[in-house]
PDB file of C-alpha atoms and ligand atoms in Angstrom:
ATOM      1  CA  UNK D  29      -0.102 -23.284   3.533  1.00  0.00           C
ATOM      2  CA  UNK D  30       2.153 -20.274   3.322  1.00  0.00           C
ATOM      3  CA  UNK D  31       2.936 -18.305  -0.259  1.00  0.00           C
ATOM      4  CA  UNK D  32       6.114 -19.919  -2.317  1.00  0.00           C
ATOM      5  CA  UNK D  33       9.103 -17.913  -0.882  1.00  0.00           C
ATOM      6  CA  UNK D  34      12.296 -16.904  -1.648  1.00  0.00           C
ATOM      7  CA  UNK D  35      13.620 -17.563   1.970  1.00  0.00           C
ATOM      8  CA  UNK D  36      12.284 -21.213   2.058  1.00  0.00           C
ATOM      9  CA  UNK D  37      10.041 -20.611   4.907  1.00  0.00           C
ATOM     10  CA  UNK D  38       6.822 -22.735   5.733  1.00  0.00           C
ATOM     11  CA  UNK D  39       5.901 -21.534   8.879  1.00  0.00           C
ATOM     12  CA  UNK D  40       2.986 -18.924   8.815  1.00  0.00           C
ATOM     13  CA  UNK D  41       4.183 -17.126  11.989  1.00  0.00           C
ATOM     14  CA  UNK D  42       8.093 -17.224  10.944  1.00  0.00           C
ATOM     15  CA  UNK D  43       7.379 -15.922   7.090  1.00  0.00           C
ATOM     16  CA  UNK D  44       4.962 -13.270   8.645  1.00  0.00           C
ATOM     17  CA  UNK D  45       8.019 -11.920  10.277  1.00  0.00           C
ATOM     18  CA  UNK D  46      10.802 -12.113   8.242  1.00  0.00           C
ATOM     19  CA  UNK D  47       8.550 -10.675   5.918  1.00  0.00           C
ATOM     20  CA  UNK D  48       7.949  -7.921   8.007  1.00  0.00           C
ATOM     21  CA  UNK D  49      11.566  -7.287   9.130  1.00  0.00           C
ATOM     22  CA  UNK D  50      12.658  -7.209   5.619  1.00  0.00           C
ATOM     23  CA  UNK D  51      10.470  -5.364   3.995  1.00  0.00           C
ATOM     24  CA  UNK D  52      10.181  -2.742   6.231  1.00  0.00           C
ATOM     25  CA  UNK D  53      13.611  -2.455   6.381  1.00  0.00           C
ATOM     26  CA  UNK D  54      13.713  -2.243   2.391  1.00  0.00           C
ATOM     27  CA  UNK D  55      10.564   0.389   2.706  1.00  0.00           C
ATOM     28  CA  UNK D  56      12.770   2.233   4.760  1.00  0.00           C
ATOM     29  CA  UNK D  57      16.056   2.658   2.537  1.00  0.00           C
ATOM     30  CA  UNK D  58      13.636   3.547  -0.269  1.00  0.00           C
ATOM     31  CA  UNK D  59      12.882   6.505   2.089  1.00  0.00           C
ATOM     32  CA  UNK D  60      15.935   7.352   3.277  1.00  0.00           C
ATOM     33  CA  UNK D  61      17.809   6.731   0.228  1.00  0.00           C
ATOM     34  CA  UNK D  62      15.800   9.050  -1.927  1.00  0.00           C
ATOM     35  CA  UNK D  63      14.958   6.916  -3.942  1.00  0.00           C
ATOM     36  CA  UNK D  64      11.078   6.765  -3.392  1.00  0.00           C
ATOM     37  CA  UNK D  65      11.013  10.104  -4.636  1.00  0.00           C
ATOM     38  CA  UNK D  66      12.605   9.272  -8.177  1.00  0.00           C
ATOM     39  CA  UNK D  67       9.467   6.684  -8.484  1.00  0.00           C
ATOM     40  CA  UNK D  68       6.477   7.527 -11.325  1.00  0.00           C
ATOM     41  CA  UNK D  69       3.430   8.673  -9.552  1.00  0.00           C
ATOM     42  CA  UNK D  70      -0.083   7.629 -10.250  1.00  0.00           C
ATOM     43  CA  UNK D  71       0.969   4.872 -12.407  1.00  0.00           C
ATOM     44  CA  UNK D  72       1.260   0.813 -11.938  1.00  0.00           C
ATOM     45  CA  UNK D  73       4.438   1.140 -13.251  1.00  0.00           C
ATOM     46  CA  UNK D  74       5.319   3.166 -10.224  1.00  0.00           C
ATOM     47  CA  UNK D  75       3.521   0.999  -8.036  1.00  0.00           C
ATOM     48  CA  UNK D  76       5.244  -1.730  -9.315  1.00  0.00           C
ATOM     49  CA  UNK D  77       8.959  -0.453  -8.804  1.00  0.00           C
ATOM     50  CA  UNK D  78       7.732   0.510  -5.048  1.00  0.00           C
ATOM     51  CA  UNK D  79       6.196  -3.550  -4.661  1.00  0.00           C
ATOM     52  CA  UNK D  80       9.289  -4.959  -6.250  1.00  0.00           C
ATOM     53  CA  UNK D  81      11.129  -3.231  -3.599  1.00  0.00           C
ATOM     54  CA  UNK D  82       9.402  -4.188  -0.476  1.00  0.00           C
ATOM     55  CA  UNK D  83       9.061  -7.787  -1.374  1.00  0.00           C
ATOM     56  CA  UNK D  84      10.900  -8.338  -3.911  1.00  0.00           C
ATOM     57  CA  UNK D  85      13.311 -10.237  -1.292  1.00  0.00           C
ATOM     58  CA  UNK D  86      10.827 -12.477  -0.371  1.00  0.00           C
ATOM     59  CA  UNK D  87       8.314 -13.459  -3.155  1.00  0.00           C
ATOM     60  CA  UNK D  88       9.086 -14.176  -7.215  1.00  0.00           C
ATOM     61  CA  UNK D  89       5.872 -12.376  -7.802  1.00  0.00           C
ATOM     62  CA  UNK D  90       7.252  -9.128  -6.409  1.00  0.00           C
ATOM     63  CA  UNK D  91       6.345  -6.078  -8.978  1.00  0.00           C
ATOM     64  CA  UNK D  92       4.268  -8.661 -10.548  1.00  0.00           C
ATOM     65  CA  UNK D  93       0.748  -8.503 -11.609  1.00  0.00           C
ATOM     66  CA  UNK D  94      -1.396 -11.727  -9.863  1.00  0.00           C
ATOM     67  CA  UNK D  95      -2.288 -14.648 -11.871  1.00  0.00           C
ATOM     68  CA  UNK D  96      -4.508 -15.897  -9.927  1.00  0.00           C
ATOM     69  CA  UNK D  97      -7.715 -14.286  -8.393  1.00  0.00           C
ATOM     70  CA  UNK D  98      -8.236 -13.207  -5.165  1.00  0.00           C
ATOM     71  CA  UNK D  99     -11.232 -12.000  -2.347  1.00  0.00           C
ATOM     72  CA  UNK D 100     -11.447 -10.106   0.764  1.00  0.00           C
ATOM     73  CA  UNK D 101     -14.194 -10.614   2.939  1.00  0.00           C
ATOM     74  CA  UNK D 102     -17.000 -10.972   0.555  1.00  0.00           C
ATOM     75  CA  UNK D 103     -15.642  -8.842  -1.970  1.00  0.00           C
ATOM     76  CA  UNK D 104     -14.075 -10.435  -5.418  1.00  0.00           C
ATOM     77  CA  UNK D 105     -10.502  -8.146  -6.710  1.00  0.00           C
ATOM     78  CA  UNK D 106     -10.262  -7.049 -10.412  1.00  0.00           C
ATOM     79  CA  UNK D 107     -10.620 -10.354 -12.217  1.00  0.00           C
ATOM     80  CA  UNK D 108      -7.198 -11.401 -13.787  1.00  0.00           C
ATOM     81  CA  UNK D 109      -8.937 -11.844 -17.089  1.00  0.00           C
ATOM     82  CA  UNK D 110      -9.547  -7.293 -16.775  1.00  0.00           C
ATOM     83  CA  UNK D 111      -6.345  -6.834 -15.093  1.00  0.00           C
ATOM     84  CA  UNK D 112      -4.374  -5.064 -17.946  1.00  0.00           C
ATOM     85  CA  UNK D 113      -7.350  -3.126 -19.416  1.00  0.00           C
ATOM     86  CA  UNK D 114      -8.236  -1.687 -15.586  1.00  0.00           C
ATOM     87  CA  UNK D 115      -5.179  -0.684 -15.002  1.00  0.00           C
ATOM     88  CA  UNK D 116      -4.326   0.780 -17.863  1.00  0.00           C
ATOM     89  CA  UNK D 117      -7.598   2.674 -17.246  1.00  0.00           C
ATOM     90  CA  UNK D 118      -6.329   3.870 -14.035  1.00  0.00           C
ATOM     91  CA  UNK D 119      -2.994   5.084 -15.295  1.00  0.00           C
ATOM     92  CA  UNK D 120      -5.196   7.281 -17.414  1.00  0.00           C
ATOM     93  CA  UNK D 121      -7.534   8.937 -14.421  1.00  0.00           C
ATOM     94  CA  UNK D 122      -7.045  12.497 -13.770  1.00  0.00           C
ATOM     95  CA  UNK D 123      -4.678  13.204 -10.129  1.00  0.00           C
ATOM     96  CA  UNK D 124      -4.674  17.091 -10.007  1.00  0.00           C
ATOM     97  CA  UNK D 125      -6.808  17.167  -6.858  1.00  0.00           C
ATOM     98  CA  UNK D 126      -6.707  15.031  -3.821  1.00  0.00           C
ATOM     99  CA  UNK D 127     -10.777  13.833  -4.504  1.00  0.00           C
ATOM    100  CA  UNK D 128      -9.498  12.572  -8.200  1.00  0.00           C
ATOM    101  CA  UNK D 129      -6.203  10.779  -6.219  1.00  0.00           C
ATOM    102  CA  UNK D 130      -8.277   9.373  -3.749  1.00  0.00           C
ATOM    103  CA  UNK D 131     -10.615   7.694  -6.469  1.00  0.00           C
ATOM    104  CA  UNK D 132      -7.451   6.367  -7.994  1.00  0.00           C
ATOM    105  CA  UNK D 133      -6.093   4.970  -5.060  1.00  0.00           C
ATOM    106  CA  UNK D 134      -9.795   3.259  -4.802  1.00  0.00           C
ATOM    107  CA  UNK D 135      -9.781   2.227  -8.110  1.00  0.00           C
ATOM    108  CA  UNK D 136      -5.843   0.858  -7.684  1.00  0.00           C
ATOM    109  CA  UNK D 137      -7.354  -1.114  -3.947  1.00  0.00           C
ATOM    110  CA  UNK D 138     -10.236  -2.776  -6.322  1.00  0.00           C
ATOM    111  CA  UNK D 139      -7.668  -3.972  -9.381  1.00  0.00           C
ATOM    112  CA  UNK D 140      -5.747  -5.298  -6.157  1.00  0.00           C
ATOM    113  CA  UNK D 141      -2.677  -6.081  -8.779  1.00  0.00           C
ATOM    114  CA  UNK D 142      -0.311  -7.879  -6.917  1.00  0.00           C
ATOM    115  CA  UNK D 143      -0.809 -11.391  -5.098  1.00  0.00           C
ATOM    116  CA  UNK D 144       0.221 -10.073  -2.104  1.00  0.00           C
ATOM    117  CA  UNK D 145       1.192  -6.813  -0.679  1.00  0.00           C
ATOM    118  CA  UNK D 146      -1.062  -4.643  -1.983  1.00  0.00           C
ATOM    119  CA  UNK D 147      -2.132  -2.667   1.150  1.00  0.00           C
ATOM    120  CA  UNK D 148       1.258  -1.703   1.964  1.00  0.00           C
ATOM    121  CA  UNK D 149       2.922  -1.359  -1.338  1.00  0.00           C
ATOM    122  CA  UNK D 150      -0.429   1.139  -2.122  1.00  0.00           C
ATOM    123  CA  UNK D 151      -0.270   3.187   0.482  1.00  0.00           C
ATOM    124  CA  UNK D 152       3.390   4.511   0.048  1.00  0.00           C
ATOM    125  CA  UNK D 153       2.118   4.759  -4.007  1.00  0.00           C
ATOM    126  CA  UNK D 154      -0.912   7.006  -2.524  1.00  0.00           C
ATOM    127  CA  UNK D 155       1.587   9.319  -0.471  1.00  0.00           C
ATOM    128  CA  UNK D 156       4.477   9.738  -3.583  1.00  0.00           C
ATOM    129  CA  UNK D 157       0.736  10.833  -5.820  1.00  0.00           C
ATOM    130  CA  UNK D 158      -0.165  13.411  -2.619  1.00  0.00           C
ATOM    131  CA  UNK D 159       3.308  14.784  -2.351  1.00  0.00           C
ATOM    132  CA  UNK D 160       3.660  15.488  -5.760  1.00  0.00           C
ATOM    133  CA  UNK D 161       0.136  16.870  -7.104  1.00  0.00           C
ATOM    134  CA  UNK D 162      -0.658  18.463  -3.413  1.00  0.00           C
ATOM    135  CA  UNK D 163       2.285  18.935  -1.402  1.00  0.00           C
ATOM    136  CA  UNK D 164       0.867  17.235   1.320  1.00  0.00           C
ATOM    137  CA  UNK D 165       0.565  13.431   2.819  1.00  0.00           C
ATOM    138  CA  UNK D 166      -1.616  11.190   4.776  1.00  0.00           C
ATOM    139  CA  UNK D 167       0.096  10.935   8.649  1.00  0.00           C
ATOM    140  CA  UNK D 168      -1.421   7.137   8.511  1.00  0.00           C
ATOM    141  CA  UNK D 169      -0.696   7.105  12.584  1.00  0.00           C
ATOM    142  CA  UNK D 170      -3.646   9.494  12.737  1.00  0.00           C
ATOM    143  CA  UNK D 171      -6.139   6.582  11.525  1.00  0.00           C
ATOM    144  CA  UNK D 172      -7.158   3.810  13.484  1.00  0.00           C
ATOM    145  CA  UNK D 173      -6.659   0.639  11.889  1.00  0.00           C
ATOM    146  CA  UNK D 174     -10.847  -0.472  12.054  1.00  0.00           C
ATOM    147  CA  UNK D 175     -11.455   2.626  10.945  1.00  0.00           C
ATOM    148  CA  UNK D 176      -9.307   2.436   7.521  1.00  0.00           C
ATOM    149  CA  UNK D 177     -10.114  -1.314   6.858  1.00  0.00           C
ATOM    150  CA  UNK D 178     -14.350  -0.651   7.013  1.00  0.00           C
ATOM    151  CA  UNK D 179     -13.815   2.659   5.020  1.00  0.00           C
ATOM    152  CA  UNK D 180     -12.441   0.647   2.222  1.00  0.00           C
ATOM    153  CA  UNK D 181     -14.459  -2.382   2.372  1.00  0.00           C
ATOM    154  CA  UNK D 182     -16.708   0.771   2.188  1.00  0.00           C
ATOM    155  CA  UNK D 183     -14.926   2.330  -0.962  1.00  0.00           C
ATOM    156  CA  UNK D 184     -15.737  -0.220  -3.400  1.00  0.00           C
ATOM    157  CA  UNK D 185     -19.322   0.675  -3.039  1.00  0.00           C
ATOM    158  CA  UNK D 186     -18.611   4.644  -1.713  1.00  0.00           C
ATOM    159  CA  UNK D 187     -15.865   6.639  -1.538  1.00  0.00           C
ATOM    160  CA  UNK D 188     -17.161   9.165   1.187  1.00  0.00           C
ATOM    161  CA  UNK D 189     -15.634   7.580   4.151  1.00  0.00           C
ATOM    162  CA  UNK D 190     -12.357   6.921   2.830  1.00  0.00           C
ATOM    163  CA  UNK D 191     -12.085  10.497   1.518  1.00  0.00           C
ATOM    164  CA  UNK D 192     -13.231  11.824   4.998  1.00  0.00           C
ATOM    165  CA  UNK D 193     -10.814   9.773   6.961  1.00  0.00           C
ATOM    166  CA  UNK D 194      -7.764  10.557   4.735  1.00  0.00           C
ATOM    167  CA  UNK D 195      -8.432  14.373   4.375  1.00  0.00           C
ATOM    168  CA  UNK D 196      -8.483  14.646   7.819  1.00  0.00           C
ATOM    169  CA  UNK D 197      -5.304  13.015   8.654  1.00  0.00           C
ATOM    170  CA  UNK D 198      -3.290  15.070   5.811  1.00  0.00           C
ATOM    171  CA  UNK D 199      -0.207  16.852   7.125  1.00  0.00           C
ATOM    172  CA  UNK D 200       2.238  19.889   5.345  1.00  0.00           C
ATOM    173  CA  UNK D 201       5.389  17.979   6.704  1.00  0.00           C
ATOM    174  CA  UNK D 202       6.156  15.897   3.870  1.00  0.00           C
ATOM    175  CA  UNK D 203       9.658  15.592   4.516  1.00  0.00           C
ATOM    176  CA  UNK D 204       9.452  14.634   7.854  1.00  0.00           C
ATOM    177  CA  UNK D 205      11.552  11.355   8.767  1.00  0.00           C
ATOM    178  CA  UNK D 206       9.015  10.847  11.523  1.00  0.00           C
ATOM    179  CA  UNK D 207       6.104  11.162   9.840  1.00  0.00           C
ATOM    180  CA  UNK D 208       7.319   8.397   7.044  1.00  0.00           C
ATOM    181  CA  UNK D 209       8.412   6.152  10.130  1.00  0.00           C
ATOM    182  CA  UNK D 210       5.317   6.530  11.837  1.00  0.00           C
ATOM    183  CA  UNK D 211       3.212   6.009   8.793  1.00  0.00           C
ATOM    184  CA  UNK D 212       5.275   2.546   8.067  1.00  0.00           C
ATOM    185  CA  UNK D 213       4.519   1.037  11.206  1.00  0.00           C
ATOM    186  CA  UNK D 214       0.502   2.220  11.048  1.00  0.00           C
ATOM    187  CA  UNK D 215       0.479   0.905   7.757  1.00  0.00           C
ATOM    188  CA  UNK D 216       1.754  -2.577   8.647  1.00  0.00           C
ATOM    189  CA  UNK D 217      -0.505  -2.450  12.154  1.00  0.00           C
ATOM    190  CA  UNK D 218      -3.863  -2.414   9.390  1.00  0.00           C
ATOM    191  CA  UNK D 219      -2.266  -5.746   7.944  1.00  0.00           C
ATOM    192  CA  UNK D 220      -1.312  -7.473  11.557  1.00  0.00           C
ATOM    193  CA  UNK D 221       2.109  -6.773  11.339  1.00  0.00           C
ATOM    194  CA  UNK D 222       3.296  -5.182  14.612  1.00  0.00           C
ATOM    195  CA  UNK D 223       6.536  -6.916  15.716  1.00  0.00           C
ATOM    196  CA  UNK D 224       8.972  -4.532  14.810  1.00  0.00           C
ATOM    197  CA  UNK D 225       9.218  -0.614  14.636  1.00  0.00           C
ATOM    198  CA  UNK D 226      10.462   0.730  11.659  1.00  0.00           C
ATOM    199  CA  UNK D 227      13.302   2.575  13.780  1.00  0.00           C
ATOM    200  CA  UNK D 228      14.529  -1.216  14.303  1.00  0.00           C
ATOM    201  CA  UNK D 229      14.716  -2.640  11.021  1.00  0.00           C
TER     202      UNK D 229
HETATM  203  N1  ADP E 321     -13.261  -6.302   2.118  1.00  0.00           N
HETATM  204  C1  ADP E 321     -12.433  -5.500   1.469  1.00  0.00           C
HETATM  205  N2  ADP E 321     -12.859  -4.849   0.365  1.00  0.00           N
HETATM  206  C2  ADP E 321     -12.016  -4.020  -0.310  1.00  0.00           C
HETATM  207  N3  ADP E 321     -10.741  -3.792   0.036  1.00  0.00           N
HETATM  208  C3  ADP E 321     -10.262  -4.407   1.119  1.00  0.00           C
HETATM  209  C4  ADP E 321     -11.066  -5.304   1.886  1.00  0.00           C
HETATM  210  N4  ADP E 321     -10.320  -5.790   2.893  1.00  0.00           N
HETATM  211  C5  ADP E 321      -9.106  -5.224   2.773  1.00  0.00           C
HETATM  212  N5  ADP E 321      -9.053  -4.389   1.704  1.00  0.00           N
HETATM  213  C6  ADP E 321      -7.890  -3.634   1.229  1.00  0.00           C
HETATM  214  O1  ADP E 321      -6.864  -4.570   0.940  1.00  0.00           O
HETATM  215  C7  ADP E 321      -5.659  -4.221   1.625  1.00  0.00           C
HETATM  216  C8  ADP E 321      -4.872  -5.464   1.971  1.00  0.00           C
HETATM  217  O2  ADP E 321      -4.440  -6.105   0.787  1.00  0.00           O
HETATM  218  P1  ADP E 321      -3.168  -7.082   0.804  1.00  0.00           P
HETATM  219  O3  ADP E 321      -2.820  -7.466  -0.580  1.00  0.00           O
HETATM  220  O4  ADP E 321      -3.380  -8.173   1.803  1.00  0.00           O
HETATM  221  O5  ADP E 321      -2.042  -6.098   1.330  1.00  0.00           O
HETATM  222  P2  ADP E 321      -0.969  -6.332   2.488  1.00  0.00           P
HETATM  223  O6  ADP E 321      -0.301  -7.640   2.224  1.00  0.00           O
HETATM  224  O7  ADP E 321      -0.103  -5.150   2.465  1.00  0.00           O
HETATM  225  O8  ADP E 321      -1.740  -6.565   3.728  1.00  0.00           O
HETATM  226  C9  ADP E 321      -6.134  -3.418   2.819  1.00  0.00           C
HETATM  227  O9  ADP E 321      -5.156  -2.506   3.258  1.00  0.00           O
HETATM  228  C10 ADP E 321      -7.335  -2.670   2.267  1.00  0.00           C
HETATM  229  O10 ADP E 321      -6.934  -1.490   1.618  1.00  0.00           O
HETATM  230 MG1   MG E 322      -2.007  -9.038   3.196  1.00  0.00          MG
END
């Protein structure tokens, strides 16, 4: 069974990429427009505007927090029950240094908020917080995708790998078209998306 969408789709493999297609064309216009820049950093408010975006296309529950609970592997998401109070609790967690954004963007991975589209809709949230406090971002295209998804299957226990992986891959050229482009399509590679280059879309 596929998630309830907007474009009436029931096929896994056809959803998977019309999803992809249009929500990395809409990640792309937030880019390019400017707009991504306007958005609130560090909060779920932010995050939400930047979710609502991507998907909001596609699925109702776009810039919406879950209702239901969710897993990964063998590890159990912010129940919805402590949804609100956690992230209201990560709102309030310091972001002047990249080691106190990098627990935040931990912390945000664990609450998990949305049903769907978290990875993606995180990882731009995690560069606008970067940019902002640090004047620099992650060049995602640096990390290999087995390497990010076992560093934060890691993080909920320990944040040291994720933290060492990221640092390393952090770049000056903020501003750099190519380095948001390139970042896209790594960050939909970690998820199995791969059938179109943001260039394309
Ligand atoms: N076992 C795990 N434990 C903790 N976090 C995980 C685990 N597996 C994946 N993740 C995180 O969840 C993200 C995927 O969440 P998901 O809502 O499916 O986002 P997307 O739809 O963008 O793929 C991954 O990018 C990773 O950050
Ligand atoms: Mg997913």
């Amino acid at each position: 069974m596929v998630l309830p969408n907007k474009l009436n789709i029931t096929d896994p493999i056809a959803l998977s990429i019309a999803e992809e297609k249009i929500s990395k064309h809409n990640a792309k216009r937030l880019f390019e427009t400017g707009a991504l820049d306007a958005i609130p950093v560090g909060t779920f408010a932010g995050l939400a505007d930047i979710h609502r975006c991507l998907f909001g296309d596609i699925y109702d529950f776009a810039g919406k927090i879950r209702d239901v609970n969710i897993a990964k592997g063998s590890f159990r998401f912010a129940p919805v029950m402590h949804l609100q109070a956690s992230l209201a609790h990560i709102d309030a967690m310091p972001q002047g240094t990249f080691d106190q954004i990098v627990e935040k963007y931990v912390e945000m991975n664990i609450a998990h908020p949305f049903r769907e589209g978290n990875g993606r809709a995180t990882r731009l949230w995690l560069d606008c917080l970067l940019k902002k406090e640090t004047w620099q971002a992650v060049d995602w295209s640096l990390i290999a995708k087995d390497d990010y998804l076992s560093a934060m299957e890691r993080s909920v226990v320990k944040d040291l790998e994720i933290k060492h992986l990221l640092k390393n891959a952090l770049t000056d050229t903020i501003h750099e078209r190519a380095l948001f482009m390139r970042g896209l399509d790594a960050s939909y590679h970690y998820e199995g998306y791969r059938h179109f280059r943001a260039e394309d879309v």
